[in-house]
mmCIF file of C-alpha atoms in Angstrom:
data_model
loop_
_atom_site.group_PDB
_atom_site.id
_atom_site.type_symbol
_atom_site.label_atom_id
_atom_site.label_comp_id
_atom_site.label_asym_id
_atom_site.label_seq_id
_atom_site.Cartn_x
_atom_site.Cartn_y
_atom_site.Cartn_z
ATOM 1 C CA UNK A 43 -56.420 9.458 22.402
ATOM 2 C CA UNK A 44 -58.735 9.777 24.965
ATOM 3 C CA UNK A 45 -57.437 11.564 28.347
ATOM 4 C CA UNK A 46 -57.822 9.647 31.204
ATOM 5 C CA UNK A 47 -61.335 11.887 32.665
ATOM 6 C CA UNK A 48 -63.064 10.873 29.448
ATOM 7 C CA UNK A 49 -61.602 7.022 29.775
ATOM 8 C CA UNK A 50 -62.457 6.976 33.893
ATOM 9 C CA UNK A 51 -66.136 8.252 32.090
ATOM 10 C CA UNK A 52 -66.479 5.498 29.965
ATOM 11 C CA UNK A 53 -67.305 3.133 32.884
ATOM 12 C CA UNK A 54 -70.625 4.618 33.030
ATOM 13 C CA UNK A 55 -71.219 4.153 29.620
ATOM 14 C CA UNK A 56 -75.082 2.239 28.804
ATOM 15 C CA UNK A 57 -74.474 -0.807 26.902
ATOM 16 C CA UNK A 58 -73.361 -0.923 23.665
ATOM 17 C CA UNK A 59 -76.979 -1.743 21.964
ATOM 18 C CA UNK A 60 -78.361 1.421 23.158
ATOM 19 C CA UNK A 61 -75.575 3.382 21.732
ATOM 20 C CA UNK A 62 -76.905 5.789 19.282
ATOM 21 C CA UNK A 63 -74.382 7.347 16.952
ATOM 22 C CA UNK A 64 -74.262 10.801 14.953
ATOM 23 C CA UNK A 65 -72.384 12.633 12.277
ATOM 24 C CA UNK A 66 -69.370 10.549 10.691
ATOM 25 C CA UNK A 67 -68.577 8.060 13.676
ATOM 26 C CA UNK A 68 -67.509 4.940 12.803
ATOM 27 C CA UNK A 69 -66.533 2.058 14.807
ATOM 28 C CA UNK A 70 -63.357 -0.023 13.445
ATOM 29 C CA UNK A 71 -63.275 -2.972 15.601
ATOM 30 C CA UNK A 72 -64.067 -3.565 19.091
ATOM 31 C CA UNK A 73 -61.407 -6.004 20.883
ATOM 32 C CA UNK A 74 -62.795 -7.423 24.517
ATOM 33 C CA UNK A 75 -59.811 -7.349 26.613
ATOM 34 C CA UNK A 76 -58.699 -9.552 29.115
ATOM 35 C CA UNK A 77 -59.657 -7.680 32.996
ATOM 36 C CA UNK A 78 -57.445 -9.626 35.021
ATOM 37 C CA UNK A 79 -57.922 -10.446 38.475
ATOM 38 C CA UNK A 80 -61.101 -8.685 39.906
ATOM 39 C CA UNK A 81 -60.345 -5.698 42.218
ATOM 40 C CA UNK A 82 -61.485 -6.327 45.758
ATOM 41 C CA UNK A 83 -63.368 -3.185 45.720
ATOM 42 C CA UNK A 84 -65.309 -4.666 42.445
ATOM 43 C CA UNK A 85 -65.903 -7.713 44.380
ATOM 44 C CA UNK A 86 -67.556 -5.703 47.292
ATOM 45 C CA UNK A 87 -69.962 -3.499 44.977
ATOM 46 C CA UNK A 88 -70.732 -6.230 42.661
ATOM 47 C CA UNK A 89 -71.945 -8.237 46.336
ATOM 48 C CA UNK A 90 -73.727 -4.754 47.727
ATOM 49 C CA UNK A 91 -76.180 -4.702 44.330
ATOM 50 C CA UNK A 92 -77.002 -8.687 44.648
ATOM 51 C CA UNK A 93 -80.387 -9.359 46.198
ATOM 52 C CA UNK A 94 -80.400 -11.594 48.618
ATOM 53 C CA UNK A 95 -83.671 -14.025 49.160
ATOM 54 C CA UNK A 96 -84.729 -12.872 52.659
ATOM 55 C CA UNK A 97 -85.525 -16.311 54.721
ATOM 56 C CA UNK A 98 -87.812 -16.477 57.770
ATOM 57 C CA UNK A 99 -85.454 -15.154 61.003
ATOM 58 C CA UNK A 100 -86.043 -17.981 63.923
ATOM 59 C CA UNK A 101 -87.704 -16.099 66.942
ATOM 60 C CA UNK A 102 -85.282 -14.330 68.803
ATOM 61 C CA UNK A 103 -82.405 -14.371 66.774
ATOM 62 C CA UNK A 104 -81.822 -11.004 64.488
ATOM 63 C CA UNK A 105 -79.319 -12.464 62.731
ATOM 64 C CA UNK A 106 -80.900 -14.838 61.187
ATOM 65 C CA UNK A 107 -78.546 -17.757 62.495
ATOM 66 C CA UNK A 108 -80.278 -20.824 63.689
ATOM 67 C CA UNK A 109 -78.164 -21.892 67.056
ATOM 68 C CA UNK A 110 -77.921 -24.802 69.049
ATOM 69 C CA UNK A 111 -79.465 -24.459 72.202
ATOM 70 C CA UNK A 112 -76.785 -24.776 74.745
ATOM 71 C CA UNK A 113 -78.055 -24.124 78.604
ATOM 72 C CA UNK A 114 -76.230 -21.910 80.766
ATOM 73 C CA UNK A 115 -74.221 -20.170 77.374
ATOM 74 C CA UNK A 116 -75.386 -16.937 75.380
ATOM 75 C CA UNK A 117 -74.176 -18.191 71.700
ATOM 76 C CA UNK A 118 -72.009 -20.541 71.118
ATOM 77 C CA UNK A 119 -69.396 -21.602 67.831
ATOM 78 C CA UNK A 120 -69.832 -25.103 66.749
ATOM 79 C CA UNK A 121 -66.633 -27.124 67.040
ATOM 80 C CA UNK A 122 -64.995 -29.354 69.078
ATOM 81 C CA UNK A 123 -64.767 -29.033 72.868
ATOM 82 C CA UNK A 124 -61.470 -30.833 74.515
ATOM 83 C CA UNK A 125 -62.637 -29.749 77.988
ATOM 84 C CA UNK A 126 -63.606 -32.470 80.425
ATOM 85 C CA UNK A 127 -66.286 -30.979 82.388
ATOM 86 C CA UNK A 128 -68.072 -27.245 81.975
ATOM 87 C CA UNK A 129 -69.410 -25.416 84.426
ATOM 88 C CA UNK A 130 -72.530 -23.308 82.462
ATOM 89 C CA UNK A 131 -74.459 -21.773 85.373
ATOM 90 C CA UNK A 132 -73.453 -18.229 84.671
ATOM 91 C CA UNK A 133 -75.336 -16.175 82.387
ATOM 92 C CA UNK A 134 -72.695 -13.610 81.569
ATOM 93 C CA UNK A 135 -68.906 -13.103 80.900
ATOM 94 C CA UNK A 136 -66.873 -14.963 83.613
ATOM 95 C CA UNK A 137 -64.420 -12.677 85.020
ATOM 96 C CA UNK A 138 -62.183 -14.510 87.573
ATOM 97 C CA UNK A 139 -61.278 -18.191 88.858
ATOM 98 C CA UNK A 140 -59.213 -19.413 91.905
ATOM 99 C CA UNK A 141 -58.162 -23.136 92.803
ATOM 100 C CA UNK A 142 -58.408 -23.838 96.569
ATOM 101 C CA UNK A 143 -55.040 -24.367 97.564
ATOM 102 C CA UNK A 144 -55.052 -27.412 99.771
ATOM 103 C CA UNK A 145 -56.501 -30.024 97.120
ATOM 104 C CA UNK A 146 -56.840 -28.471 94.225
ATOM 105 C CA UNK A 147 -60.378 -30.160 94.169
ATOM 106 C CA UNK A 148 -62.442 -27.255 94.218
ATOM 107 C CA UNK A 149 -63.046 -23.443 92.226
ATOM 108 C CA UNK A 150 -64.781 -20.492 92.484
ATOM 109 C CA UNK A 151 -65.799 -18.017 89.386
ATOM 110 C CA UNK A 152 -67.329 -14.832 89.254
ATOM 111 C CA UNK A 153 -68.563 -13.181 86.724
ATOM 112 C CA UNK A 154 -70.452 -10.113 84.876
ATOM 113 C CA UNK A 155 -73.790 -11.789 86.103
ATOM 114 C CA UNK A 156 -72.616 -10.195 89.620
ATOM 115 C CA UNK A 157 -72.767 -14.076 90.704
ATOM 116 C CA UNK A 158 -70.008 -16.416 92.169
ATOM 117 C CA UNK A 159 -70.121 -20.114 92.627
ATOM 118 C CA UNK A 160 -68.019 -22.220 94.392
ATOM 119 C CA UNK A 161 -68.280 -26.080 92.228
ATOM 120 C CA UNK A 162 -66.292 -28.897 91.841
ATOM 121 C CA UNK A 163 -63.600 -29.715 89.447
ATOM 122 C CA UNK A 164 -64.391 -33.593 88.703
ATOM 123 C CA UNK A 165 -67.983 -32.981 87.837
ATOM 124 C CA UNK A 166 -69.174 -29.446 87.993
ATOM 125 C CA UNK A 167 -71.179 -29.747 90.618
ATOM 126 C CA UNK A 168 -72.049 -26.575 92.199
ATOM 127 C CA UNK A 169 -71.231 -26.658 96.189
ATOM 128 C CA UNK A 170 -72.765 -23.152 96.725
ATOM 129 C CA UNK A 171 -73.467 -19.610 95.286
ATOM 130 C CA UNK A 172 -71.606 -16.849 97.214
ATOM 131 C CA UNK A 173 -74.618 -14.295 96.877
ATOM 132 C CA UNK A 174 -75.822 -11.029 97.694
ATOM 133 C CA UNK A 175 -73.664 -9.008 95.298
ATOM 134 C CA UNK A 176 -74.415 -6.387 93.756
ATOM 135 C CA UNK A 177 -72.345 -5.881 90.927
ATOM 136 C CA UNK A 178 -69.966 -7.597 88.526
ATOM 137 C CA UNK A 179 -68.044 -9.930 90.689
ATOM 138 C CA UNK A 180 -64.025 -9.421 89.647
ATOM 139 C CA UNK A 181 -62.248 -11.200 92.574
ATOM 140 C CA UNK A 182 -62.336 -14.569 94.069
ATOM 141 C CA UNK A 183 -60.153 -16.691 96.081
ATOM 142 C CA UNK A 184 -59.679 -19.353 98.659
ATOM 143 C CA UNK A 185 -57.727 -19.183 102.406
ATOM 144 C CA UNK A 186 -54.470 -20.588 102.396
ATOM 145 C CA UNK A 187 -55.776 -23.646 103.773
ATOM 146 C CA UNK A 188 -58.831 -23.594 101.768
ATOM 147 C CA UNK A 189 -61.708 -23.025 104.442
ATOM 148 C CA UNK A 190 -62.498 -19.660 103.094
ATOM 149 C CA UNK A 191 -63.174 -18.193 100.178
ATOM 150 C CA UNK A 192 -64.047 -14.664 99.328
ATOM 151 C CA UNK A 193 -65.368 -12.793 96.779
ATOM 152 C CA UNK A 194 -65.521 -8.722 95.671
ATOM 153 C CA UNK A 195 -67.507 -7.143 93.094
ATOM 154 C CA UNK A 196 -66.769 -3.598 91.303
ATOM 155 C CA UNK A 197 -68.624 -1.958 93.929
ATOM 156 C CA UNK A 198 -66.483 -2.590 96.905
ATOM 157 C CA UNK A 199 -68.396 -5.197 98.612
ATOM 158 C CA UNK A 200 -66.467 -8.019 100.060
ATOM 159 C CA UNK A 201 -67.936 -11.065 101.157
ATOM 160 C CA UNK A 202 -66.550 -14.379 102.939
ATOM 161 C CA UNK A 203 -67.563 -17.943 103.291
ATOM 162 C CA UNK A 204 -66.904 -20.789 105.529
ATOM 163 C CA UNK A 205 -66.608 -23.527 102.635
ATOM 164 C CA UNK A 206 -67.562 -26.438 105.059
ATOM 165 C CA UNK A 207 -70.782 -24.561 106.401
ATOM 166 C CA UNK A 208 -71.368 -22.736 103.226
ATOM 167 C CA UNK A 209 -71.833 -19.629 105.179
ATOM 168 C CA UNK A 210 -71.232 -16.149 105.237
ATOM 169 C CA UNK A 211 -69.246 -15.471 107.854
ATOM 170 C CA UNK A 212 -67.719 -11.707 106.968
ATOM 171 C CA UNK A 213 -68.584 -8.919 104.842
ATOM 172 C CA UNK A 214 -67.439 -5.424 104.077
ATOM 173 C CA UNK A 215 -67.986 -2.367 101.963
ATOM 174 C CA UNK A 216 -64.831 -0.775 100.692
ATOM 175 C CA UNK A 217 -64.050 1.616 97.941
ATOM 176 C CA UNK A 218 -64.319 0.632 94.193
ATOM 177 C CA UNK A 219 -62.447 -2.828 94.314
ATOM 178 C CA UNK A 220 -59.155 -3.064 91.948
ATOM 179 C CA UNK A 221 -57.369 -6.364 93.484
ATOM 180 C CA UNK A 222 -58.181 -8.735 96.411
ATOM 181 C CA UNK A 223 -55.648 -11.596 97.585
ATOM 182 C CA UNK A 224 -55.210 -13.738 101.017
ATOM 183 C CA UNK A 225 -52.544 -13.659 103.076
ATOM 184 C CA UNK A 226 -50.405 -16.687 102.566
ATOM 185 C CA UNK A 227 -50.246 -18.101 106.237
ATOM 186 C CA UNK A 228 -52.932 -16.814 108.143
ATOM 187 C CA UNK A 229 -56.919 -15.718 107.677
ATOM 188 C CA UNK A 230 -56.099 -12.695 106.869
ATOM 189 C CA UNK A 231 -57.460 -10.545 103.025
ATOM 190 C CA UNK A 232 -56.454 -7.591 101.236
ATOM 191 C CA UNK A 233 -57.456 -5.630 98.414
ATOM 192 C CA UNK A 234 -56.671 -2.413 96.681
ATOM 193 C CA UNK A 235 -59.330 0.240 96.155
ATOM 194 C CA UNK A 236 -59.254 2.774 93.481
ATOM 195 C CA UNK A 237 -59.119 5.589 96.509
ATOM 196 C CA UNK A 238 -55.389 4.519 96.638
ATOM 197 C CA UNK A 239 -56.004 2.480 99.653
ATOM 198 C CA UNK A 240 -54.937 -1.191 100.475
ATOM 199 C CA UNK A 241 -56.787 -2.706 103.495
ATOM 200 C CA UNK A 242 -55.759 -5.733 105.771
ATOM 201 C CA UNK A 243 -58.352 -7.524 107.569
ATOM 202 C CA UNK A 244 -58.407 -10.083 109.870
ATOM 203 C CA UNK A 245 -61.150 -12.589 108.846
ATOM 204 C CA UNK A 246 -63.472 -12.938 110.681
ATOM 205 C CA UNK A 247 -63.088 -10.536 113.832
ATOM 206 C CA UNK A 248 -62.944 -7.828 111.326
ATOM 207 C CA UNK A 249 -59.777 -6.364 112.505
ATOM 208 C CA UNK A 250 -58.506 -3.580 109.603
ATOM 209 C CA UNK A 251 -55.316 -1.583 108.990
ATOM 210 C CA UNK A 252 -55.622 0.248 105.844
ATOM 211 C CA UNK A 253 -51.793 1.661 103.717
ATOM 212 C CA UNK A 254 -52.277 4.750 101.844
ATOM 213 C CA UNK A 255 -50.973 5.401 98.588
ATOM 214 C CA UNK A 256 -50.866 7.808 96.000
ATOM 215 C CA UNK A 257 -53.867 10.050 95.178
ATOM 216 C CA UNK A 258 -54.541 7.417 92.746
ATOM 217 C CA UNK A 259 -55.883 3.225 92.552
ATOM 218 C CA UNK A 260 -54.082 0.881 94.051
ATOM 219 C CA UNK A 261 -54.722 -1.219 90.520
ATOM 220 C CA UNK A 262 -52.593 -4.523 92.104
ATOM 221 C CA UNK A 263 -50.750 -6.216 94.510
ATOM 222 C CA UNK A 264 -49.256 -9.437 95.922
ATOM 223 C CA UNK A 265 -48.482 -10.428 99.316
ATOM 224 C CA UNK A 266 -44.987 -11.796 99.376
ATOM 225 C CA UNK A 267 -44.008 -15.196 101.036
ATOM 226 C CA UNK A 268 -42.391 -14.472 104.106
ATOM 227 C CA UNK A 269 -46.158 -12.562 104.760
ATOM 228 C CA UNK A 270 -44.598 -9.720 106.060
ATOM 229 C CA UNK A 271 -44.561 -7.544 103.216
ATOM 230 C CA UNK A 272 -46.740 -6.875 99.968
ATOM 231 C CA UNK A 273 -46.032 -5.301 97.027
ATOM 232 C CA UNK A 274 -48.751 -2.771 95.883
ATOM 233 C CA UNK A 275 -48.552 -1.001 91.884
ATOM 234 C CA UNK A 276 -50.152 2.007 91.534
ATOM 235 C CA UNK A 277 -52.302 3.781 88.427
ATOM 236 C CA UNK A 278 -49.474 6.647 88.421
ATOM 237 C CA UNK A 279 -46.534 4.225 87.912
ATOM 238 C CA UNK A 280 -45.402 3.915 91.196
ATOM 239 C CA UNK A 281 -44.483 0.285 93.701
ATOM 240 C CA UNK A 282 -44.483 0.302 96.898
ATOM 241 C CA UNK A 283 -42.894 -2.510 99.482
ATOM 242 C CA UNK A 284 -44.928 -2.400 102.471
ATOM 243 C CA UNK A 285 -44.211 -3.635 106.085
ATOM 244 C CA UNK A 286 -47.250 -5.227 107.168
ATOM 245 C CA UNK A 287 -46.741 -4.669 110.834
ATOM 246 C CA UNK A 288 -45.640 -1.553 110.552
ATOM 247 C CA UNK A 289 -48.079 -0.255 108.110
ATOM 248 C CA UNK A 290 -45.489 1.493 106.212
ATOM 249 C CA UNK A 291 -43.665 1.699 102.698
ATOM 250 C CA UNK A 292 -40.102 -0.023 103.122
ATOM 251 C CA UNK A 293 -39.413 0.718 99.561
ATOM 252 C CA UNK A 294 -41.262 3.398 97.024
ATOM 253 C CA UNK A 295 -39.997 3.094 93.436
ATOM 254 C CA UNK A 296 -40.991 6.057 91.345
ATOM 255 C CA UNK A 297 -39.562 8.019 88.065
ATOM 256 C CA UNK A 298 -37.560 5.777 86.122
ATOM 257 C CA UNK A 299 -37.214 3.392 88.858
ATOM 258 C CA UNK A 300 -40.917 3.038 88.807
ATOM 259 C CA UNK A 301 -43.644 2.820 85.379
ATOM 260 C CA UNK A 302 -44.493 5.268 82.836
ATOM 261 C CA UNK A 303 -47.994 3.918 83.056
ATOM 262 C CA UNK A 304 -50.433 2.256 85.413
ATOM 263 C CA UNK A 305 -49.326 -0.888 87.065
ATOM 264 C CA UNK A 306 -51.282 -3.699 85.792
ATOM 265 C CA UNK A 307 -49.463 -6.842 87.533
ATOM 266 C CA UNK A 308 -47.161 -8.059 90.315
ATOM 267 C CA UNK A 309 -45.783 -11.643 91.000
ATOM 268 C CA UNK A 310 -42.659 -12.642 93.501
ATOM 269 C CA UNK A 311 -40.542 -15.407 93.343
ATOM 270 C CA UNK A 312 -40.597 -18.633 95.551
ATOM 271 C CA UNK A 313 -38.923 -16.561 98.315
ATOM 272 C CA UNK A 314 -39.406 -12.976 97.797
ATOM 273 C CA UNK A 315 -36.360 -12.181 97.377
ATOM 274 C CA UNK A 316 -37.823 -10.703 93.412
ATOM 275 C CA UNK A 317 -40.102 -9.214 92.186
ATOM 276 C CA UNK A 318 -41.644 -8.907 88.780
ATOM 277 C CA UNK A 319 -43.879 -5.912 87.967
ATOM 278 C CA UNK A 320 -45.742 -5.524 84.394
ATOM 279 C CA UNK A 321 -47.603 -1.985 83.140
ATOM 280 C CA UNK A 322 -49.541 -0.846 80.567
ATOM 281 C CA UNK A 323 -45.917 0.957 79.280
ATOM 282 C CA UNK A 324 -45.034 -2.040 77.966
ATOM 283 C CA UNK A 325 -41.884 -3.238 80.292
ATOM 284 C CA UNK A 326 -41.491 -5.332 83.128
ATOM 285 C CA UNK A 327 -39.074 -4.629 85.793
ATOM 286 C CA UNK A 328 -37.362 -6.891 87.959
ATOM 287 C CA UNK A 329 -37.076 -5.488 91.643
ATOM 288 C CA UNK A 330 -35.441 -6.338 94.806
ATOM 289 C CA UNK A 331 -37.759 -6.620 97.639
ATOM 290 C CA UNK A 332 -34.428 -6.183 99.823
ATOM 291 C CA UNK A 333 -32.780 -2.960 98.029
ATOM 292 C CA UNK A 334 -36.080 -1.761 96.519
ATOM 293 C CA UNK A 335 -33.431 -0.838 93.369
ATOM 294 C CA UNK A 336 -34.917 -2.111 89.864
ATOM 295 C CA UNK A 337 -33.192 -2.667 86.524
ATOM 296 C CA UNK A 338 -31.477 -5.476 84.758
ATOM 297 C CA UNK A 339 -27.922 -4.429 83.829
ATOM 298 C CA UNK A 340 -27.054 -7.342 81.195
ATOM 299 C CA UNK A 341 -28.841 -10.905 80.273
ATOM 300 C CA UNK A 342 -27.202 -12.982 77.876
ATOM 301 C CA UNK A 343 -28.533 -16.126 76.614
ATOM 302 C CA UNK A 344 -26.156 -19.280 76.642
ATOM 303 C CA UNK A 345 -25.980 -20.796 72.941
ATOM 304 C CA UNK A 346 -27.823 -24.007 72.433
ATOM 305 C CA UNK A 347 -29.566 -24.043 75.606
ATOM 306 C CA UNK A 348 -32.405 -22.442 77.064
ATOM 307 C CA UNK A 349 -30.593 -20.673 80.203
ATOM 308 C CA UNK A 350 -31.015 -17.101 80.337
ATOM 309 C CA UNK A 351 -27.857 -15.208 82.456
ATOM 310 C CA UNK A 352 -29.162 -12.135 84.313
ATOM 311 C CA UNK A 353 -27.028 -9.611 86.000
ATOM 312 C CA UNK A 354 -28.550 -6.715 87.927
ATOM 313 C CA UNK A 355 -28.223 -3.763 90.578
ATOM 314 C CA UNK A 356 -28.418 -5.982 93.587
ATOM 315 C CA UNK A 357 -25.445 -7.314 92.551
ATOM 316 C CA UNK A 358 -26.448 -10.633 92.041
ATOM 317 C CA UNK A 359 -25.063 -13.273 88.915
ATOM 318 C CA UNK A 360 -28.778 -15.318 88.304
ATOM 319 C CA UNK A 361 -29.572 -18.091 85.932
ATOM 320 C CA UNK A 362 -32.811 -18.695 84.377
ATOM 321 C CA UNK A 363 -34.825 -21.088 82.959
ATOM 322 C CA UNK A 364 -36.127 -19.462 79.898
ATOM 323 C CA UNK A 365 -39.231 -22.191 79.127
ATOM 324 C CA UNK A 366 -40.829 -21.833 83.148
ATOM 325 C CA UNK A 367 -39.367 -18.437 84.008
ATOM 326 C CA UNK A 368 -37.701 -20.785 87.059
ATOM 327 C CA UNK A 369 -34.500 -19.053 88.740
ATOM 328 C CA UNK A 370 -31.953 -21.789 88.460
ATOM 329 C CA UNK A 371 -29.277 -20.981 90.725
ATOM 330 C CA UNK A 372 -27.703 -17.345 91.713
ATOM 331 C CA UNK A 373 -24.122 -16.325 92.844
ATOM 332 C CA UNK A 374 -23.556 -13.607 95.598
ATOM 333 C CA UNK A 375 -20.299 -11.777 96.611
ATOM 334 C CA UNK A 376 -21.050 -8.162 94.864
ATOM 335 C CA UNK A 377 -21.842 -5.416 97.583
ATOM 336 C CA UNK A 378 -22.503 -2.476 94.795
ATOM 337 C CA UNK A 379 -24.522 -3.275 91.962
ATOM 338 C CA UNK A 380 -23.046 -5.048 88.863
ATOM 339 C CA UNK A 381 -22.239 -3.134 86.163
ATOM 340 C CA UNK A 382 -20.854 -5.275 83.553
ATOM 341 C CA UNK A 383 -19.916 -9.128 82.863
ATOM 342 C CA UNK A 384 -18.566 -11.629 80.207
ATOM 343 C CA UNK A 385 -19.471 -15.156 79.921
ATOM 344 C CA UNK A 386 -17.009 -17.804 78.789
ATOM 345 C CA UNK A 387 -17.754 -19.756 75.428
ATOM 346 C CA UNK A 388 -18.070 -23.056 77.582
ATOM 347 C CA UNK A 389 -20.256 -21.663 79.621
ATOM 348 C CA UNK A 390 -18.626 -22.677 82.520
ATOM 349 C CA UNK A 391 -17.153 -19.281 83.440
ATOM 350 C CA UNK A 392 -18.548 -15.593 84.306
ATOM 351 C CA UNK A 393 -16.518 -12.682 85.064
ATOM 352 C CA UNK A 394 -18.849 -9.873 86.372
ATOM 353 C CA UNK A 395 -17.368 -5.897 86.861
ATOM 354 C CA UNK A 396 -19.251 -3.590 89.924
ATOM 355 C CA UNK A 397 -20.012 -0.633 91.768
ATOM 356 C CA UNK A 398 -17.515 -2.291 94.727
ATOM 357 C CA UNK A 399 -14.675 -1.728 92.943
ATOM 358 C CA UNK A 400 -14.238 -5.416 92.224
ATOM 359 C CA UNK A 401 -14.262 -7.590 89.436
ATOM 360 C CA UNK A 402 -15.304 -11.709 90.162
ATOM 361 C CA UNK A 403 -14.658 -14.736 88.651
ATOM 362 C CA UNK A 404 -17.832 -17.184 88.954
ATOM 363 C CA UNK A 405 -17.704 -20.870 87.613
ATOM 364 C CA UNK A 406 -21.068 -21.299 86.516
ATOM 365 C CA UNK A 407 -21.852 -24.723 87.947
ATOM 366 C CA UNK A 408 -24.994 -25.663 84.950
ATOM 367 C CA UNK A 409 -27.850 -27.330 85.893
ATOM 368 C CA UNK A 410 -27.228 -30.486 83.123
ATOM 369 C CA UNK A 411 -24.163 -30.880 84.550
#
């Protein structure tokens, strides 16, 4: 019997017509067995050793792929297109897009081509470039009441248009830009630099107030709805809840209360009462822009429906929609945080525990009923 070196040899064995045979060798009978399925590693050796016919390469393509031409697109994949119009003048990766608020009519991109364009939605006409930057343009958005728009590119240069005009009306150069957003009432921008700085200005005076963070970028933020306050999230984990005005942090959530990892979003609900962090550590927080104090003590989903029940250290009982993310309804009374709660198998009753020394009945008014 042959050991299994001499049978892993035999694979490199010449065919059998150039066999040549000596002394008393004698074959009995040779059987062709059946190989099975082919091993994937066959497959790929047995396609490395087949000689393709080179064809003629169109100009410009090294791939030897004849392509549609398709202006204002580098490559393209055939298939269908369900879009109703495209907008095609940028020559590179688009990077950002903002709706003006007021009519929802208009948009501006920017992209790796350090262009922006402000066009319109029906047709994709272009209404203007936004130009003179210098590098790949990352942030772009429109005025609360859509007269401005601004853009920033990675550099740090900031630039503002008056969209009726189509003119520049403001620019600035800050630090390497991480985030940009408008104030929600008034003309006024910020953005987070990777310095650690946020900056306020008033548009177009120029007017600036600038909130220092950590040694570290400022890598988002969000302006909350009263206008007051913004939320900035830092590269080192931390939030902070800043008074406008006052130009300092109201709330700094750090450690556990804070990320493991940079901060890579920030949203607030409809009245900024929460907000909702995200980081590249995988979690989301929920936060009190009140308290400052983080964490979700339970959630529990109610059977056959879609509501989510939340209970958490601002001692509040919440109900969520769990297809929109859309807070429902809450129920106060707590003045510790909530530590514990139960929810009745109608539904139509939760009993919470807390920090107060209380315990509370709720009825859960639902909102199909």
């Amino acid at each position: 019997m042959e050991s299994e070196s001499e049978s892993g040899a035999a694979a490199d064995t010449p065919p059998l017509e150039t066999l040549s045979f000596h002394g008393d060798e004698e074959i009995i009978e040779v059987v062709e067995l059946d190989p099975g399925p082919p091993d994937p590693d066959d497959l790929a050796q047995e396609m490395e050793d087949v000689d393709f016919e080179e064809e003629e390469e169109e100009e410009g393509n090294e791939e030897g792929w004849v392509l549609e031409p398709q202006e204002g697109v580098v490559g393209s994949m055939e298939g269908p297109d369900d879009s109703e119009v495209t907008f095609a003048l940028h020559s590179a990766s688009v990077f950002c897009v903002s709706l003006d608020p007021k009519t929802n009519t208009l948009a501006v991109t920017g992209g790796e081509d350090d262009k922006a364009f402000v066009w319109r939605l029906s047709d994709g006409e272009l209404l203007f470039e936004c130009a003179g930057h210098k590098d790949s343009v990352t942030c772009a958005g429109f005025s609360h009441d859509s007269t401005l728009v601004a853009t920033g590119d990675m550099s740090g240069l900031l630039k503002v248009w008056q969209v009726d005009t189509k003119e520049e009306v403001w620019s600035f150069e800050a630090g390497d830009l991480e985030w940009m957003e408008w104030h929600p009432r008034a003309p006024v921008l910020l953005a987070g630099t990777a310095d650690g700085n946020t900056w306020m200005w008033k548009v177009p005076n120029g007017d600036c107030k600038t909130f220092q963070g950590p040694n570290c970028p400022a890598t988002c933020g969000r302006v909350l709805p009263d206008g007051k306050r913004a939320v900035v999230g830092y590269e080192d984990g931390t939030i902070r809840i800043w008074d406008l005005k006052q130009g300092s942090p109201i709330h700094v959530l750090k450690g556990t209360e804070g990320h493991q990892g940079p901060l890579t979003c920030v949203a607030a609900n409809q009245d900024g009462s929460l907000i909702l962090t995200g980081s590249v550590d995988c979690q989301a927080k929920l936060v009190s822009a009140t308290t400052g104090k983080s964490g979700i003590v339970q959630l529990l989903w109610e059977a056959g429906t879609a509501v989510v029940y939340t209970c958490s250290l601002d001692g509040i009982v919440r109900l969520w929609d769990a297809r929109t993310g859309r807070l429902l309804t809450d129920y106060r009374g707590h003045t510790a945080e909530i530590l514990d709660f139960a929810l009745s198998k109608d539904a139509s009753l939760v009993v919470t525990t807390s920090g107060d020394h209380k315990a509370k009945v709720f009825c859960v008014q639902r909102p199909d009923r």
